[in-house]
CSV table of C-alpha atoms and ligand atoms in Angstrom, one decimal:
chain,number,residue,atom,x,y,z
Y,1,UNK,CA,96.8,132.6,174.2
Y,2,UNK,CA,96.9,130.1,171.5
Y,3,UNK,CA,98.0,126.4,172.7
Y,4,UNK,CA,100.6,124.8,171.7
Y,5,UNK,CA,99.4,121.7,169.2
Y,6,UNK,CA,100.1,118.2,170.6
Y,7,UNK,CA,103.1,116.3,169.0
Y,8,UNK,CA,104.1,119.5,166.7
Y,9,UNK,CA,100.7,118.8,164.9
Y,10,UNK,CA,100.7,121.7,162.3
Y,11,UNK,CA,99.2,120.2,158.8
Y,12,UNK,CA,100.3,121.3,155.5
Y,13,UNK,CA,97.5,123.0,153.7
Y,14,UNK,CA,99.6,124.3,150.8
Y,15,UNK,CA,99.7,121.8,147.4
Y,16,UNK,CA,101.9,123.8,145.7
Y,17,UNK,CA,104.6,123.1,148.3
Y,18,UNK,CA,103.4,119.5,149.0
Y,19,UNK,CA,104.4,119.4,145.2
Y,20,UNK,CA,107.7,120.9,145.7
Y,21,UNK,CA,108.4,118.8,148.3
Y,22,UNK,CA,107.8,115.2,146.4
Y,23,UNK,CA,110.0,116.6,143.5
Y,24,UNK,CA,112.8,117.8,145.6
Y,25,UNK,CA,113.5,113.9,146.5
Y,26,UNK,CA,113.8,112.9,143.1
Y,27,UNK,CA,112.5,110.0,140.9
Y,28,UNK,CA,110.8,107.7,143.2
Y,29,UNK,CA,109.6,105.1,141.1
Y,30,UNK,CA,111.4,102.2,142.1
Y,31,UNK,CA,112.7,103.7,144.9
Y,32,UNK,CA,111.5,103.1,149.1
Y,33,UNK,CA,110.6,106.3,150.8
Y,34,UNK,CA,110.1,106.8,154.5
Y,35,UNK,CA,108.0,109.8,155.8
Y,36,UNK,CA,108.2,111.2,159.4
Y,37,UNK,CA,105.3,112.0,160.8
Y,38,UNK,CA,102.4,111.5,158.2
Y,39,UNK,CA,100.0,113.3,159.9
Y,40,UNK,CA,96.7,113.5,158.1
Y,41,UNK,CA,98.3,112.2,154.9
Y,42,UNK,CA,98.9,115.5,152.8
Y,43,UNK,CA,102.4,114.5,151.6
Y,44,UNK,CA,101.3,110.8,151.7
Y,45,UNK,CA,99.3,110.9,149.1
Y,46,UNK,CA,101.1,112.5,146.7
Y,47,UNK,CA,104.4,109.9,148.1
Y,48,UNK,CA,101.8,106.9,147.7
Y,49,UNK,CA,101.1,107.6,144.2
Y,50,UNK,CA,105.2,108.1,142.7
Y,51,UNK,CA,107.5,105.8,145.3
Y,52,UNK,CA,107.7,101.9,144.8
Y,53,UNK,CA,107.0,101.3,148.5
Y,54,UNK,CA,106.4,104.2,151.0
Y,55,UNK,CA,107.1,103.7,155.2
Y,56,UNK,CA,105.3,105.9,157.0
Y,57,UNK,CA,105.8,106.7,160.4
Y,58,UNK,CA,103.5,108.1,163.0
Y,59,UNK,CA,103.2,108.2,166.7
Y,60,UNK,CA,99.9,109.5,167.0
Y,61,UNK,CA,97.3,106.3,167.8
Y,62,UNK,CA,94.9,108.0,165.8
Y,63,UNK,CA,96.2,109.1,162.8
Y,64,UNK,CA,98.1,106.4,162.3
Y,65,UNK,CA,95.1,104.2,162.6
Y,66,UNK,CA,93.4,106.8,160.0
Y,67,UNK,CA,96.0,106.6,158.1
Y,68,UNK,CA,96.2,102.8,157.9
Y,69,UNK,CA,92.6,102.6,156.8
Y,70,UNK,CA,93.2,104.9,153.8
Y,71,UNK,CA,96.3,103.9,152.4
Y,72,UNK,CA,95.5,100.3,152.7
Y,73,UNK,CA,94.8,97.2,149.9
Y,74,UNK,CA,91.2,97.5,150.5
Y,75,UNK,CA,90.9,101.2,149.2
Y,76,UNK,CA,93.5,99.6,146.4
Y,77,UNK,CA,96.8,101.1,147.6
Y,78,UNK,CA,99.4,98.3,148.4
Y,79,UNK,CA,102.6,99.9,148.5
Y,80,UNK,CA,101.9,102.2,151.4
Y,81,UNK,CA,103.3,100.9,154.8
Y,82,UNK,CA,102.2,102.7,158.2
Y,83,UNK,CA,104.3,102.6,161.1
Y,84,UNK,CA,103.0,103.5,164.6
Y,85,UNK,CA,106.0,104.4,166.1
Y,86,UNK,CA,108.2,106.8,167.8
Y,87,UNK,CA,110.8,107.9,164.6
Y,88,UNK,CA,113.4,108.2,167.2
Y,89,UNK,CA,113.0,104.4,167.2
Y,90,UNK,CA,112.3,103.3,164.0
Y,91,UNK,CA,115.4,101.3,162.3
Y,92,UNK,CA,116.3,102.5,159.2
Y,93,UNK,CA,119.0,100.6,158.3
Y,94,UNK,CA,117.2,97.4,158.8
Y,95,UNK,CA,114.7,98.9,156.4
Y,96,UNK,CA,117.3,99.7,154.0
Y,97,UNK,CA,118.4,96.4,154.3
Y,98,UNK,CA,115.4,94.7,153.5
Y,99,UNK,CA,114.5,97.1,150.7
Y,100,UNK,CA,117.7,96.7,149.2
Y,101,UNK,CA,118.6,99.9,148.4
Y,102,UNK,CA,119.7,103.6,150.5
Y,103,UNK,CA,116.8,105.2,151.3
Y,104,UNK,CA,115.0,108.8,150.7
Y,105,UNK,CA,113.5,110.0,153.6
Y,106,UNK,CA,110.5,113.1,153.4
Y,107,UNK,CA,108.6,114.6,156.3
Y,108,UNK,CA,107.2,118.1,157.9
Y,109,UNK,CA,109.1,117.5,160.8
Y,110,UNK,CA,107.1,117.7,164.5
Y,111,UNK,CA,109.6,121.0,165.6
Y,112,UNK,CA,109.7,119.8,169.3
Y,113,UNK,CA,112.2,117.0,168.2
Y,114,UNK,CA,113.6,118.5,165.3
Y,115,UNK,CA,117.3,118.0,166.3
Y,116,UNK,CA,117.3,114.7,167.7
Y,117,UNK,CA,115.3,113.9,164.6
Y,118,UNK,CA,118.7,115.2,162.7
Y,119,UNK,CA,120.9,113.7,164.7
Y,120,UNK,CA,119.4,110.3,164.3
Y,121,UNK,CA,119.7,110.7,160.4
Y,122,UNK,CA,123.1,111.6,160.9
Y,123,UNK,CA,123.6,108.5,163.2
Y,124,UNK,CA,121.8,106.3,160.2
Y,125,UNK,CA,123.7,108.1,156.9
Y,126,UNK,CA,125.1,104.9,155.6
Y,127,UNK,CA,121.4,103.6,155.0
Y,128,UNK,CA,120.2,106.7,153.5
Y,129,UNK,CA,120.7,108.6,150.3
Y,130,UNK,CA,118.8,112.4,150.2
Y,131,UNK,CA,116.4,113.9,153.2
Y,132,UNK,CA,114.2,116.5,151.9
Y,133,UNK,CA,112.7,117.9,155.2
Y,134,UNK,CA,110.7,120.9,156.7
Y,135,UNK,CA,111.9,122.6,159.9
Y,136,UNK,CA,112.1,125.9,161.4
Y,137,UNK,CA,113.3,128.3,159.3
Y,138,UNK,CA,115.8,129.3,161.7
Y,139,UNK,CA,117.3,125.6,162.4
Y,140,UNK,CA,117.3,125.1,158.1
Y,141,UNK,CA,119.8,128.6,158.3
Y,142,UNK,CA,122.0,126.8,160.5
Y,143,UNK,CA,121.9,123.5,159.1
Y,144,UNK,CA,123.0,124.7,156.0
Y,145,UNK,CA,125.4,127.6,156.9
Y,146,UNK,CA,128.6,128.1,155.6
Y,147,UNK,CA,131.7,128.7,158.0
Y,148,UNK,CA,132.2,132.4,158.9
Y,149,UNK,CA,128.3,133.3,158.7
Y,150,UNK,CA,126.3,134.4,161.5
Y,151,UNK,CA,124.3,130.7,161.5
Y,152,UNK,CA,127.2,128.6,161.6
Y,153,UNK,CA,127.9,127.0,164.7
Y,154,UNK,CA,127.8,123.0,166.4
Y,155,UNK,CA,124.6,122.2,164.1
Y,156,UNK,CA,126.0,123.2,160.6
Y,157,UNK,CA,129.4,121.5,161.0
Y,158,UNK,CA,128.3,118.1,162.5
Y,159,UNK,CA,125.2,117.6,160.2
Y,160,UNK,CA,127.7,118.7,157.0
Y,161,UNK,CA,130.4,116.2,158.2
Y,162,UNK,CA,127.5,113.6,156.6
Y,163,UNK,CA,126.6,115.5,153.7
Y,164,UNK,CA,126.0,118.6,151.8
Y,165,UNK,CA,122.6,120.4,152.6
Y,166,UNK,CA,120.8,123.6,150.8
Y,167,UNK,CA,117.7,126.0,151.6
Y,168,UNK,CA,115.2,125.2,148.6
Y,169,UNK,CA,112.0,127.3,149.9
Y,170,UNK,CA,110.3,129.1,152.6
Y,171,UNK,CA,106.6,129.0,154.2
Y,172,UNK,CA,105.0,131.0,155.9
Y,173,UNK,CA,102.6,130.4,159.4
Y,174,UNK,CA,99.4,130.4,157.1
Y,175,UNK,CA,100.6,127.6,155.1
Y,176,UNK,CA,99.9,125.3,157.8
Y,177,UNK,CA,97.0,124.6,160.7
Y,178,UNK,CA,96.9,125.5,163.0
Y,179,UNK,CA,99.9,127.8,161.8
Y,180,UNK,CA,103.4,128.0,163.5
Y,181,UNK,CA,104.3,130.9,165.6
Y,182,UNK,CA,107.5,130.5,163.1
Y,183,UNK,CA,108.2,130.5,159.7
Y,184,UNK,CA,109.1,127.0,158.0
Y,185,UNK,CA,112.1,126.3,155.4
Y,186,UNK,CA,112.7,123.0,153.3
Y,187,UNK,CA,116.0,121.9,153.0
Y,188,UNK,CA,117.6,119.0,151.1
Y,189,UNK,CA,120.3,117.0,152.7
Y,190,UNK,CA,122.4,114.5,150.8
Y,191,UNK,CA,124.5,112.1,152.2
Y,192,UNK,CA,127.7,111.6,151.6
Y,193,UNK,CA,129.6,111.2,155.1
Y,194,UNK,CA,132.9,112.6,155.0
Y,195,UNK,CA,134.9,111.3,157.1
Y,196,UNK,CA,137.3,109.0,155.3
Y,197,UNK,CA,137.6,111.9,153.0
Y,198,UNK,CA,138.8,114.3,156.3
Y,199,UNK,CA,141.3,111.6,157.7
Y,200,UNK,CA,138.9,111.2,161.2
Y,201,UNK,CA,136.8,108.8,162.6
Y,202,UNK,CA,133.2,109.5,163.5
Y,203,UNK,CA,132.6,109.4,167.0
Y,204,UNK,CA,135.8,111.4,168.7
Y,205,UNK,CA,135.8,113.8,166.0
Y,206,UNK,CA,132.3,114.5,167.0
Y,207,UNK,CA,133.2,115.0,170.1
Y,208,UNK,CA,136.0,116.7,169.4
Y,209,UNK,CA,133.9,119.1,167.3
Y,210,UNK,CA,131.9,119.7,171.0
Y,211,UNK,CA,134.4,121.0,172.9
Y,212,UNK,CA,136.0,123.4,169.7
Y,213,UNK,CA,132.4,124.9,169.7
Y,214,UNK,CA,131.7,124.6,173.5
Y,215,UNK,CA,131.8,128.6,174.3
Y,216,UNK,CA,131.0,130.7,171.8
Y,217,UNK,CA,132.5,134.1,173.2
Y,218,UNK,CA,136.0,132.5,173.3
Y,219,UNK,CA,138.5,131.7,170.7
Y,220,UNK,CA,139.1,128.2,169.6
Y,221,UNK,CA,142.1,128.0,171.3
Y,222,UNK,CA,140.8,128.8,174.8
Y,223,UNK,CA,138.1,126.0,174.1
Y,224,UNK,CA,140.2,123.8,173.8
Y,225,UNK,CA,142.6,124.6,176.6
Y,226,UNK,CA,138.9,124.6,178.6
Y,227,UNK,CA,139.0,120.5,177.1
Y,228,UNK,CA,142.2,119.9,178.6
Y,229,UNK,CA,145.1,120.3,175.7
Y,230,UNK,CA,148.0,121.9,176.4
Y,231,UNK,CA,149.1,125.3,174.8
Y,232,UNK,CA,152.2,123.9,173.1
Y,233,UNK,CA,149.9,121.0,171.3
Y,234,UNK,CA,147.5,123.8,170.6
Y,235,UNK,CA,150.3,126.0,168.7
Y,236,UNK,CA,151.8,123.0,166.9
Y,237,UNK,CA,148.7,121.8,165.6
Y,238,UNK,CA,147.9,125.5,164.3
Y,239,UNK,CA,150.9,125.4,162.4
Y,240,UNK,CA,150.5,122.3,160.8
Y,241,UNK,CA,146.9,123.1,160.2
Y,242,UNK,CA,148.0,126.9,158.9
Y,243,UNK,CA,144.9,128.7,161.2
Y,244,UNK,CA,145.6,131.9,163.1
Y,245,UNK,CA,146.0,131.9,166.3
Y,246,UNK,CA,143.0,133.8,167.7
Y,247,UNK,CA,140.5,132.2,165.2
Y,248,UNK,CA,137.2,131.2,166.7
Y,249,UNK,CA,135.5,127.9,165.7
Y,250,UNK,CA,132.6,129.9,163.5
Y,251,UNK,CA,135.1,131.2,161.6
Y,252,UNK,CA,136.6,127.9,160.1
Y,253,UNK,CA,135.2,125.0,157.8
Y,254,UNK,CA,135.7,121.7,158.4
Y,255,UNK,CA,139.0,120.7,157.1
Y,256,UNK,CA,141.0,122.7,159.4
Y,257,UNK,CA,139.4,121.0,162.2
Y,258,UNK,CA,140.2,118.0,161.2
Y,259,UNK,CA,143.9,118.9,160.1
Y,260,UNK,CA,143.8,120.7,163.9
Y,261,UNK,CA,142.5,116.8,165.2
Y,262,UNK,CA,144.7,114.9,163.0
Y,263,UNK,CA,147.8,116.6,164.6
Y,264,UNK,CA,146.5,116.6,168.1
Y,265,UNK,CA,145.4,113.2,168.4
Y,266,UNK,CA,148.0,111.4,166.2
Y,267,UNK,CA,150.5,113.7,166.8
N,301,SAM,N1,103.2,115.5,157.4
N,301,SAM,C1,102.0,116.2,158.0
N,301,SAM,C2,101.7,117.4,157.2
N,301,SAM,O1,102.7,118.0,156.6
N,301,SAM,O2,100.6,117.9,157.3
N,301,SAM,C3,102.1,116.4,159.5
N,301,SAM,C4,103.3,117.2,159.9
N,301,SAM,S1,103.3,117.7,161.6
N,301,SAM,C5,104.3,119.1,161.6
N,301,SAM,C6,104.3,116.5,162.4
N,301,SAM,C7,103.7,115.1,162.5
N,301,SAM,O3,104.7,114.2,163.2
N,301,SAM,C8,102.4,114.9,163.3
N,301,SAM,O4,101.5,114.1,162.6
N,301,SAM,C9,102.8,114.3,164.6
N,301,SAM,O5,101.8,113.5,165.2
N,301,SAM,C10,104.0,113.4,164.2
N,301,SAM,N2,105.0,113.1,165.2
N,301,SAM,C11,105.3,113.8,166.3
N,301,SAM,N3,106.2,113.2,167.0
N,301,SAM,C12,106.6,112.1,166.4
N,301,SAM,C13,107.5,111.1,166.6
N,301,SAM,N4,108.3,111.1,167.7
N,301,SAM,N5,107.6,110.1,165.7
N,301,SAM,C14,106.8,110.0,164.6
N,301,SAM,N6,105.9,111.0,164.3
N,301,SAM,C15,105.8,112.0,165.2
């Protein structure tokens, strides 16, 4: 049985989409770059030789270390930095901050962490500008669904609340080794957070948006009975928000939940 690689260690061995990749983010020239989870430096390199300064970020001890060796002054490259660190930690507004500018952020991401990852991007939109990332094929489909499809859930509609997102291409296992048991998809996320723009602010709507998609079998409205509001709130903010009555959350995009929030919260 094969083993499952430490730290979602599976190295892109494809140039052609290493290629795809870098150009997906855009003009990089003067621009500061972060990559999660360098690995053995096949995106790096092409990063190192386009962005203005490039962050790298790697847990691993030792590729970081290797990493820090090749991509250093001595071996002539002085705009690569290499961050041993757990991403989930690494501050990326401060390093917006002192770059003085949003930044783009790049990486094969290690699949065990892949939402938290997301989340945290989410969490840190105001400091970024575009993601272009590589996931499971399966979490880029629901990343990027639209309301009423089949991958549209939780996922899709709090990621989209920061920004659009879109498929761009799909690998296969043998693009990568050791190779996935799963297909991989890169998708590009831009971020433009929303919610000024819906009339709701951040944190309860996100909550909010919990306990609409808490059980999938039942309609909206019995979720949110389940999350405590009464049936007369429920019907008046229908009407207000002009969604039918047995709707269920897959089924609606993201303006009618917040018209629905907007009248049950402010009345
Ligand atoms: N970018 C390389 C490539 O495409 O070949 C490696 C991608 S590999 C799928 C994921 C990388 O993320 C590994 O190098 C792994 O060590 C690193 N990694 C895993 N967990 C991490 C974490 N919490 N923070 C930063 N890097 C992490």
């Amino acid at each position: 049985m094969p083993t499952k690689p430490k730290l979602g260690q599976n190295f892109l061995r494809d140039p052609q989409a290493i290629q795809r990749i870098v150009a997906a983010l855009g003009n990089l020239s003067s621009r500061t770059v972060v990559e999660i989870g360098p690995g053995k430096g096949a995106i790096t390199e092409a990063l190192a030789s386009r962005a203005g300064h490039l962050i790298a970020i790697e847990l691993d001890r030792e590729l970081a270390w290797n990493l820090q060796e090749r991509f250093s002054p001595e071996k002539g490259v002085s705009n690569v930095s290499v961050v041993r660190k757990d991403v989930l930690e690494f501050d990326f507004a401060a390093a917006a901050k002192e770059a003085g500018q949003p930044l783009l952020v790049v990486g094969n991401l290690p699949y065990y962490i892949t939402s938290p990852i997301l989340l945290r991007l989410a969490a840190q939109a105001s400091s970024l500008e575009r993601a272009v990332l590589m996931v499971q094929r399966e979490v880029a489909d629901r990343v990027t669904a639209d309301h009423g499809s089949r991958d549209y859930g939780l996922l899709s509609a709090t990621l989209q609340l920061y920004g659009p997102a879109e498929n761009l291409f799909t690998l296969p296992p043998e693009a990568f080794a050791p190779p996935p048991e799963v297909h991989s998809t890169v998708f590009r996320w831009s971020f433009v957070p929303t919610f000024a723009q819906l009339g709701v602010t951040e944190a309860p709507f996100i909550s909010f948006l919990k306990q609409c998609f808490a059980q999938k079998r039942k309609t909206l409205s019995n979720n949110l009975r389940a999350a405590g509001f009464t049936a007369d709130a429920i019907a008046k903010a229908y009407t207000s928000a002009e969604v039918p009555a047995q709707v269920r959350a897959e089924a609606l995009p993201i303006d009618k939940f917040a018209a629905i929030w907007r009248t049950l919260v402010e009345g």
